[in-house]
Amino acid sequence: MTTRAVEAWTLAPLKGFVGEASARLVLLMTPAGQVLAQHGFTRALDVMSAAALSTAIVASTTEIARQLGEPPFAALTHQGERHGIFLANAPTHQGIVVVLVVYDLDVSSIGLVQLFFEQLRTELHAASPKTGVPKQVLAADFERQLSDSLDTLFGR
Amino acid sequence: MSGYERALDLVTRVRGVRGAMLVSAADGLVVAEQLMEGIKGSAVAALAGSLANRLARAMGAGGIGATLFWHLQCSAGALLVVPAPSGVLIVAVADTEVNVGLVRLELLRAAELVG
């Protein structure tokens, strides 16, 4: 399984997490849907869909929390017959990183994913550069940046 | 006192036991716990759940039936586990000098209580 990163500082924490939690797929992205790193995806289309859907879920639940007068939800978990999905935020010096984890129930569990996600959060925060402004994507640049990111993530 | 608390009490009253937990084996999440300070329950639960699933597969592959009790002896203590039929693991974290036979007995009684 391949692990690749657009933002190099995310790579080591991501690799550590994947190994410890036995995750099948992991996607690190900004709340706007820019992909920072991925593990296990084999098709660019899947990454784009997963990023769009994950950030939409985060946006929806954040808005629900806001309407309830609550702080944003810490994590969201869905469990199916064979796979589980875990979606949570990790604060870094470069802003919030949204983390999507898909795990096989045969080889991992929500307990393991939660346990090692705490470590991932800490490591991402520590690894993120303190200097430099996080890149903002303008609508005009979006397609080019997306294409560049996918090229990096899939080694084209 | 709930059934879960009574089950944990059976185990924690044994001298040398530093804590007891009920863990959902499938999820690796804590159901109930009575732990001394310094023991990270969520970590023990996640790793014990993972281990239980792998052991169950190993036992199945070996054709030797279901796990009834496991005892991991470490340099500074021991982890003792009995799976209940409901899919809950009864986990004890103990010192090295604990009476393993007595803990096993109480874990089995706790498993009966939990069902």
mmCIF file of C-alpha atoms in Angstrom:
data_model
loop_
_atom_site.group_PDB
_atom_site.id
_atom_site.type_symbol
_atom_site.label_atom_id
_atom_site.label_comp_id
_atom_site.label_asym_id
_atom_site.label_seq_id
_atom_site.Cartn_x
_atom_site.Cartn_y
_atom_site.Cartn_z
ATOM 1 C CA MET A 1 0.000 0.000 0.000
ATOM 2 C CA THR A 2 1.333 3.423 -0.890
ATOM 3 C CA THR A 3 1.565 6.389 1.434
ATOM 4 C CA ARG A 4 2.224 9.728 -0.230
ATOM 5 C CA ALA A 5 2.138 13.326 0.895
ATOM 6 C CA VAL A 6 1.818 16.700 -0.785
ATOM 7 C CA GLU A 7 2.959 18.325 2.458
ATOM 8 C CA ALA A 8 6.139 16.476 3.465
ATOM 9 C CA TRP A 9 5.725 17.121 7.214
ATOM 10 C CA THR A 10 2.596 14.950 7.299
ATOM 11 C CA LEU A 11 4.310 11.845 5.930
ATOM 12 C CA ALA A 12 6.110 10.450 8.996
ATOM 13 C CA PRO A 13 3.150 10.875 11.380
ATOM 14 C CA LEU A 14 0.838 9.340 8.783
ATOM 15 C CA LYS A 15 3.077 6.322 8.197
ATOM 16 C CA GLY A 16 3.340 5.757 11.937
ATOM 17 C CA PHE A 17 -0.427 5.927 12.354
ATOM 18 C CA VAL A 18 -1.136 3.555 9.481
ATOM 19 C CA GLY A 19 1.277 0.989 10.890
ATOM 20 C CA GLU A 20 -0.029 1.178 14.441
ATOM 21 C CA ALA A 21 -3.762 1.384 13.752
ATOM 22 C CA SER A 22 -3.734 -1.037 10.782
ATOM 23 C CA ALA A 23 -5.803 1.447 8.815
ATOM 24 C CA ARG A 24 -6.848 0.533 5.294
ATOM 25 C CA LEU A 25 -7.282 4.045 3.894
ATOM 26 C CA VAL A 26 -6.287 7.398 5.373
ATOM 27 C CA LEU A 27 -6.760 10.857 3.947
ATOM 28 C CA LEU A 28 -5.344 14.052 5.445
ATOM 29 C CA MET A 29 -6.915 17.222 4.079
ATOM 30 C CA THR A 30 -7.726 20.818 4.884
ATOM 31 C CA PRO A 31 -11.302 21.766 5.818
ATOM 32 C CA ALA A 32 -11.563 23.183 2.273
ATOM 33 C CA GLY A 33 -10.863 19.748 0.801
ATOM 34 C CA GLN A 34 -7.236 20.208 -0.281
ATOM 35 C CA VAL A 35 -5.549 16.836 0.116
ATOM 36 C CA LEU A 36 -2.311 16.900 2.131
ATOM 37 C CA ALA A 37 -1.520 13.197 2.211
ATOM 38 C CA GLN A 38 -3.077 9.813 1.563
ATOM 39 C CA HIS A 39 -2.542 6.163 2.303
ATOM 40 C CA GLY A 40 -4.043 3.223 0.459
ATOM 41 C CA PHE A 41 -5.967 4.961 -2.321
ATOM 42 C CA THR A 42 -5.199 3.691 -5.808
ATOM 43 C CA ARG A 43 -7.319 6.046 -7.912
ATOM 44 C CA ALA A 44 -7.332 9.829 -8.028
ATOM 45 C CA LEU A 45 -11.102 9.836 -8.438
ATOM 46 C CA ASP A 46 -11.540 8.023 -5.116
ATOM 47 C CA VAL A 47 -9.356 10.583 -3.341
ATOM 48 C CA MET A 48 -11.310 13.485 -4.802
ATOM 49 C CA SER A 49 -14.661 11.928 -3.825
ATOM 50 C CA ALA A 50 -13.507 10.995 -0.337
ATOM 51 C CA ALA A 51 -12.065 14.462 0.286
ATOM 52 C CA ALA A 52 -15.186 16.227 -0.957
ATOM 53 C CA LEU A 53 -17.536 14.000 1.054
ATOM 54 C CA SER A 54 -15.423 14.133 4.221
ATOM 55 C CA THR A 55 -15.123 17.894 4.270
ATOM 56 C CA ALA A 56 -18.851 18.178 3.559
ATOM 57 C CA ILE A 57 -19.567 15.974 6.589
ATOM 58 C CA VAL A 58 -17.242 18.071 8.753
ATOM 59 C CA ALA A 59 -18.898 21.267 7.543
ATOM 60 C CA SER A 60 -22.373 19.844 8.224
ATOM 61 C CA THR A 61 -21.600 18.567 11.705
ATOM 62 C CA THR A 62 -19.768 21.776 12.592
ATOM 63 C CA GLU A 63 -22.860 23.737 11.606
ATOM 64 C CA ILE A 64 -25.139 21.409 13.610
ATOM 65 C CA ALA A 65 -22.859 21.893 16.623
ATOM 66 C CA ARG A 66 -22.944 25.657 16.107
ATOM 67 C CA GLN A 67 -26.734 25.660 16.010
ATOM 68 C CA LEU A 68 -26.791 23.614 19.222
ATOM 69 C CA GLY A 69 -24.398 26.089 20.809
ATOM 70 C CA GLU A 70 -21.763 23.388 21.133
ATOM 71 C CA PRO A 71 -18.098 23.456 20.159
ATOM 72 C CA PRO A 72 -17.429 21.458 16.956
ATOM 73 C CA PHE A 73 -17.737 17.696 17.378
ATOM 74 C CA ALA A 74 -14.400 16.046 18.099
ATOM 75 C CA ALA A 75 -14.877 12.954 15.977
ATOM 76 C CA LEU A 76 -17.425 11.040 13.972
ATOM 77 C CA THR A 77 -17.564 7.268 13.659
ATOM 78 C CA HIS A 78 -19.598 4.983 11.433
ATOM 79 C CA GLN A 79 -19.399 1.224 11.592
ATOM 80 C CA GLY A 80 -20.539 -1.042 8.794
ATOM 81 C CA GLU A 81 -20.452 -4.815 8.433
ATOM 82 C CA ARG A 82 -16.843 -5.055 7.301
ATOM 83 C CA HIS A 83 -15.446 -1.530 7.519
ATOM 84 C CA GLY A 84 -15.512 1.387 9.888
ATOM 85 C CA ILE A 85 -15.069 5.078 9.133
ATOM 86 C CA PHE A 86 -13.515 7.568 11.538
ATOM 87 C CA LEU A 87 -13.447 11.290 10.785
ATOM 88 C CA ALA A 88 -11.825 13.851 13.069
ATOM 89 C CA ASN A 89 -9.898 17.112 13.187
ATOM 90 C CA ALA A 90 -6.264 17.614 14.146
ATOM 91 C CA PRO A 91 -5.096 21.153 14.953
ATOM 92 C CA THR A 92 -1.647 22.045 13.583
ATOM 93 C CA HIS A 93 0.456 25.182 13.186
ATOM 94 C CA GLN A 94 -0.720 25.221 9.565
ATOM 95 C CA GLY A 95 -4.391 25.140 10.556
ATOM 96 C CA ILE A 96 -6.914 22.353 11.038
ATOM 97 C CA VAL A 97 -6.220 19.060 9.303
ATOM 98 C CA VAL A 98 -9.224 16.823 8.670
ATOM 99 C CA VAL A 99 -8.385 13.133 8.973
ATOM 100 C CA LEU A 100 -10.465 10.386 7.376
ATOM 101 C CA VAL A 101 -9.667 6.806 8.385
ATOM 102 C CA VAL A 102 -11.226 3.692 6.884
ATOM 103 C CA TYR A 103 -10.409 0.487 8.732
ATOM 104 C CA ASP A 104 -11.252 -3.196 8.299
ATOM 105 C CA LEU A 105 -13.103 -4.603 11.293
ATOM 106 C CA ASP A 106 -11.148 -7.845 10.849
ATOM 107 C CA VAL A 107 -7.771 -6.258 11.517
ATOM 108 C CA SER A 108 -8.501 -3.101 13.475
ATOM 109 C CA SER A 109 -11.135 -1.552 15.732
ATOM 110 C CA ILE A 110 -12.470 1.844 16.678
ATOM 111 C CA GLY A 111 -10.596 1.566 19.968
ATOM 112 C CA LEU A 112 -7.269 1.134 18.170
ATOM 113 C CA VAL A 113 -8.009 3.922 15.697
ATOM 114 C CA GLN A 114 -8.997 6.329 18.499
ATOM 115 C CA LEU A 115 -5.949 5.381 20.535
ATOM 116 C CA PHE A 116 -3.436 5.987 17.769
ATOM 117 C CA PHE A 117 -5.302 9.003 16.412
ATOM 118 C CA GLU A 118 -4.377 10.818 19.631
ATOM 119 C CA GLN A 119 -0.735 10.068 18.819
ATOM 120 C CA LEU A 120 -1.225 11.217 15.219
ATOM 121 C CA ARG A 121 -2.720 14.515 16.414
ATOM 122 C CA THR A 122 0.244 15.138 18.679
ATOM 123 C CA GLU A 123 2.768 14.220 16.003
ATOM 124 C CA LEU A 124 1.089 16.298 13.299
ATOM 125 C CA HIS A 125 1.051 19.310 15.606
ATOM 126 C CA ALA A 126 4.707 18.838 16.469
ATOM 127 C CA ALA A 127 5.750 18.263 12.841
ATOM 128 C CA SER A 128 3.832 21.152 11.294
ATOM 129 C CA PRO A 129 6.002 24.151 10.396
ATOM 130 C CA LYS A 130 5.457 27.095 12.744
ATOM 131 C CA THR A 131 6.421 29.618 10.106
ATOM 132 C CA GLY A 132 4.765 30.373 6.825
ATOM 133 C CA VAL A 133 1.180 31.092 6.036
ATOM 134 C CA PRO A 134 -0.937 28.099 5.029
ATOM 135 C CA LYS A 135 -1.555 28.164 1.302
ATOM 136 C CA GLN A 136 -4.963 29.480 0.334
ATOM 137 C CA VAL A 137 -6.415 28.116 -2.860
ATOM 138 C CA LEU A 138 -8.136 30.591 -5.083
ATOM 139 C CA ALA A 139 -10.942 29.404 -7.307
ATOM 140 C CA ALA A 140 -8.876 30.277 -10.393
ATOM 141 C CA ASP A 141 -6.000 28.044 -9.214
ATOM 142 C CA PHE A 142 -8.099 25.241 -7.835
ATOM 143 C CA GLU A 143 -8.018 22.888 -10.792
ATOM 144 C CA ARG A 144 -4.281 23.293 -11.356
ATOM 145 C CA GLN A 145 -3.516 22.793 -7.667
ATOM 146 C CA LEU A 146 -5.786 19.771 -7.507
ATOM 147 C CA SER A 147 -4.072 18.295 -10.531
ATOM 148 C CA ASP A 148 -0.620 18.953 -9.022
ATOM 149 C CA SER A 149 -1.668 17.379 -5.719
ATOM 150 C CA LEU A 150 -3.033 14.268 -7.410
ATOM 151 C CA ASP A 151 0.156 13.955 -9.457
ATOM 152 C CA THR A 152 2.177 14.003 -6.239
ATOM 153 C CA LEU A 153 -0.157 11.636 -4.398
ATOM 154 C CA PHE A 154 -0.107 9.046 -7.147
ATOM 155 C CA GLY A 155 3.501 9.499 -8.248
ATOM 156 C CA ARG A 156 2.722 10.573 -11.802
ATOM 157 C CA MET B 1 -24.535 -1.405 42.541
ATOM 158 C CA SER B 2 -24.796 -2.461 38.890
ATOM 159 C CA GLY B 3 -23.884 -5.910 37.616
ATOM 160 C CA TYR B 4 -20.829 -4.481 35.925
ATOM 161 C CA GLU B 5 -19.595 -2.863 39.138
ATOM 162 C CA ARG B 6 -20.119 -6.097 41.073
ATOM 163 C CA ALA B 7 -18.164 -7.984 38.415
ATOM 164 C CA LEU B 8 -15.267 -5.533 38.629
ATOM 165 C CA ASP B 9 -15.335 -5.610 42.445
ATOM 166 C CA LEU B 10 -14.829 -9.379 42.407
ATOM 167 C CA VAL B 11 -11.566 -8.903 40.550
ATOM 168 C CA THR B 12 -10.198 -5.737 42.144
ATOM 169 C CA ARG B 13 -10.560 -7.055 45.705
ATOM 170 C CA VAL B 14 -7.825 -9.628 45.017
ATOM 171 C CA ARG B 15 -4.520 -8.489 46.513
ATOM 172 C CA GLY B 16 -2.066 -7.417 43.826
ATOM 173 C CA VAL B 17 -4.703 -6.471 41.246
ATOM 174 C CA ARG B 18 -4.132 -2.878 40.125
ATOM 175 C CA GLY B 19 -7.282 -2.601 38.105
ATOM 176 C CA ALA B 20 -10.042 -4.373 36.254
ATOM 177 C CA MET B 21 -11.950 -3.467 33.141
ATOM 178 C CA LEU B 22 -14.807 -4.657 30.987
ATOM 179 C CA VAL B 23 -13.887 -4.185 27.345
ATOM 180 C CA SER B 24 -15.956 -4.628 24.214
ATOM 181 C CA ALA B 25 -13.821 -7.159 22.333
ATOM 182 C CA ALA B 26 -15.025 -6.161 18.881
ATOM 183 C CA ASP B 27 -14.568 -2.414 19.356
ATOM 184 C CA GLY B 28 -11.690 -2.269 21.843
ATOM 185 C CA LEU B 29 -13.644 0.270 23.875
ATOM 186 C CA VAL B 30 -14.006 0.467 27.660
ATOM 187 C CA VAL B 31 -17.424 -0.602 28.984
ATOM 188 C CA ALA B 32 -16.585 -0.166 32.675
ATOM 189 C CA GLU B 33 -13.378 0.185 34.639
ATOM 190 C CA GLN B 34 -11.898 0.319 38.114
ATOM 191 C CA LEU B 35 -8.259 1.240 37.662
ATOM 192 C CA MET B 36 -5.509 2.623 39.842
ATOM 193 C CA GLU B 37 -4.081 5.949 38.803
ATOM 194 C CA GLY B 38 -1.499 5.754 36.052
ATOM 195 C CA ILE B 39 -3.124 2.946 34.073
ATOM 196 C CA LYS B 40 -4.429 4.234 30.757
ATOM 197 C CA GLY B 41 -7.700 2.349 30.409
ATOM 198 C CA SER B 42 -8.471 3.285 26.812
ATOM 199 C CA ALA B 43 -5.058 2.088 25.636
ATOM 200 C CA VAL B 44 -5.296 -1.211 27.517
ATOM 201 C CA ALA B 45 -8.818 -1.732 26.169
ATOM 202 C CA ALA B 46 -7.887 -1.036 22.549
ATOM 203 C CA LEU B 47 -4.839 -3.278 22.599
ATOM 204 C CA ALA B 48 -6.507 -6.067 24.593
ATOM 205 C CA GLY B 49 -9.440 -6.036 22.163
ATOM 206 C CA SER B 50 -7.086 -6.253 19.200
ATOM 207 C CA LEU B 51 -5.128 -9.061 20.819
ATOM 208 C CA ALA B 52 -8.317 -10.962 21.662
ATOM 209 C CA ASN B 53 -9.452 -10.872 18.041
ATOM 210 C CA ARG B 54 -6.085 -12.066 16.769
ATOM 211 C CA LEU B 55 -5.897 -14.808 19.375
ATOM 212 C CA ALA B 56 -9.409 -15.956 18.499
ATOM 213 C CA ARG B 57 -8.355 -16.256 14.853
ATOM 214 C CA ALA B 58 -5.211 -18.138 15.822
ATOM 215 C CA MET B 59 -7.207 -20.530 18.015
ATOM 216 C CA GLY B 60 -9.709 -21.013 15.207
ATOM 217 C CA ALA B 61 -6.944 -21.717 12.692
ATOM 218 C CA GLY B 62 -5.415 -24.210 15.096
ATOM 219 C CA GLY B 63 -8.755 -25.923 15.589
ATOM 220 C CA ILE B 64 -8.485 -25.738 19.373
ATOM 221 C CA GLY B 65 -11.717 -23.921 20.124
ATOM 222 C CA ALA B 66 -12.437 -20.621 21.814
ATOM 223 C CA THR B 67 -10.131 -18.796 24.226
ATOM 224 C CA LEU B 68 -11.128 -19.326 27.860
ATOM 225 C CA PHE B 69 -8.363 -17.455 29.686
ATOM 226 C CA TRP B 70 -5.105 -15.732 28.859
ATOM 227 C CA HIS B 71 -2.293 -14.627 31.090
ATOM 228 C CA LEU B 72 0.489 -12.375 29.811
ATOM 229 C CA GLN B 73 3.311 -12.220 32.310
ATOM 230 C CA CYS B 74 5.471 -9.108 31.921
ATOM 231 C CA SER B 75 8.549 -7.860 33.768
ATOM 232 C CA ALA B 76 6.585 -5.427 35.957
ATOM 233 C CA GLY B 77 3.180 -7.068 36.130
ATOM 234 C CA ALA B 78 0.656 -9.191 34.333
ATOM 235 C CA LEU B 79 -2.412 -8.900 32.155
ATOM 236 C CA LEU B 80 -5.091 -11.520 32.713
ATOM 237 C CA VAL B 81 -8.177 -11.824 30.543
ATOM 238 C CA VAL B 82 -11.313 -13.937 30.403
ATOM 239 C CA PRO B 83 -13.745 -13.449 27.502
ATOM 240 C CA ALA B 84 -17.448 -13.528 28.440
ATOM 241 C CA PRO B 85 -19.926 -15.115 26.023
ATOM 242 C CA SER B 86 -21.514 -11.709 25.356
ATOM 243 C CA GLY B 87 -18.352 -10.462 23.626
ATOM 244 C CA VAL B 88 -17.086 -8.550 26.653
ATOM 245 C CA LEU B 89 -13.552 -9.142 27.893
ATOM 246 C CA ILE B 90 -12.918 -9.081 31.627
ATOM 247 C CA VAL B 91 -9.403 -7.719 31.983
ATOM 248 C CA ALA B 92 -7.237 -7.568 35.096
ATOM 249 C CA VAL B 93 -3.990 -5.612 35.380
ATOM 250 C CA ALA B 94 -1.937 -7.072 38.199
ATOM 251 C CA ASP B 95 1.408 -6.921 39.988
ATOM 252 C CA THR B 96 4.012 -9.642 39.442
ATOM 253 C CA GLU B 97 3.366 -11.315 42.807
ATOM 254 C CA VAL B 98 -0.410 -11.646 42.360
ATOM 255 C CA ASN B 99 -2.073 -14.993 42.969
ATOM 256 C CA VAL B 100 -2.866 -15.842 39.348
ATOM 257 C CA GLY B 101 -5.111 -18.769 40.238
ATOM 258 C CA LEU B 102 -7.295 -16.596 42.449
ATOM 259 C CA VAL B 103 -7.520 -13.831 39.845
ATOM 260 C CA ARG B 104 -8.491 -16.386 37.203
ATOM 261 C CA LEU B 105 -11.244 -17.708 39.463
ATOM 262 C CA GLU B 106 -12.616 -14.208 40.066
ATOM 263 C CA LEU B 107 -12.370 -13.338 36.375
ATOM 264 C CA LEU B 108 -14.439 -16.431 35.539
ATOM 265 C CA ARG B 109 -17.014 -15.482 38.177
ATOM 266 C CA ALA B 110 -17.107 -11.957 36.818
ATOM 267 C CA ALA B 111 -17.633 -13.356 33.301
ATOM 268 C CA GLU B 112 -20.647 -15.307 34.579
ATOM 269 C CA LEU B 113 -22.076 -12.113 36.074
ATOM 270 C CA VAL B 114 -21.525 -10.143 32.894
ATOM 271 C CA GLY B 115 -23.038 -12.956 30.825
#
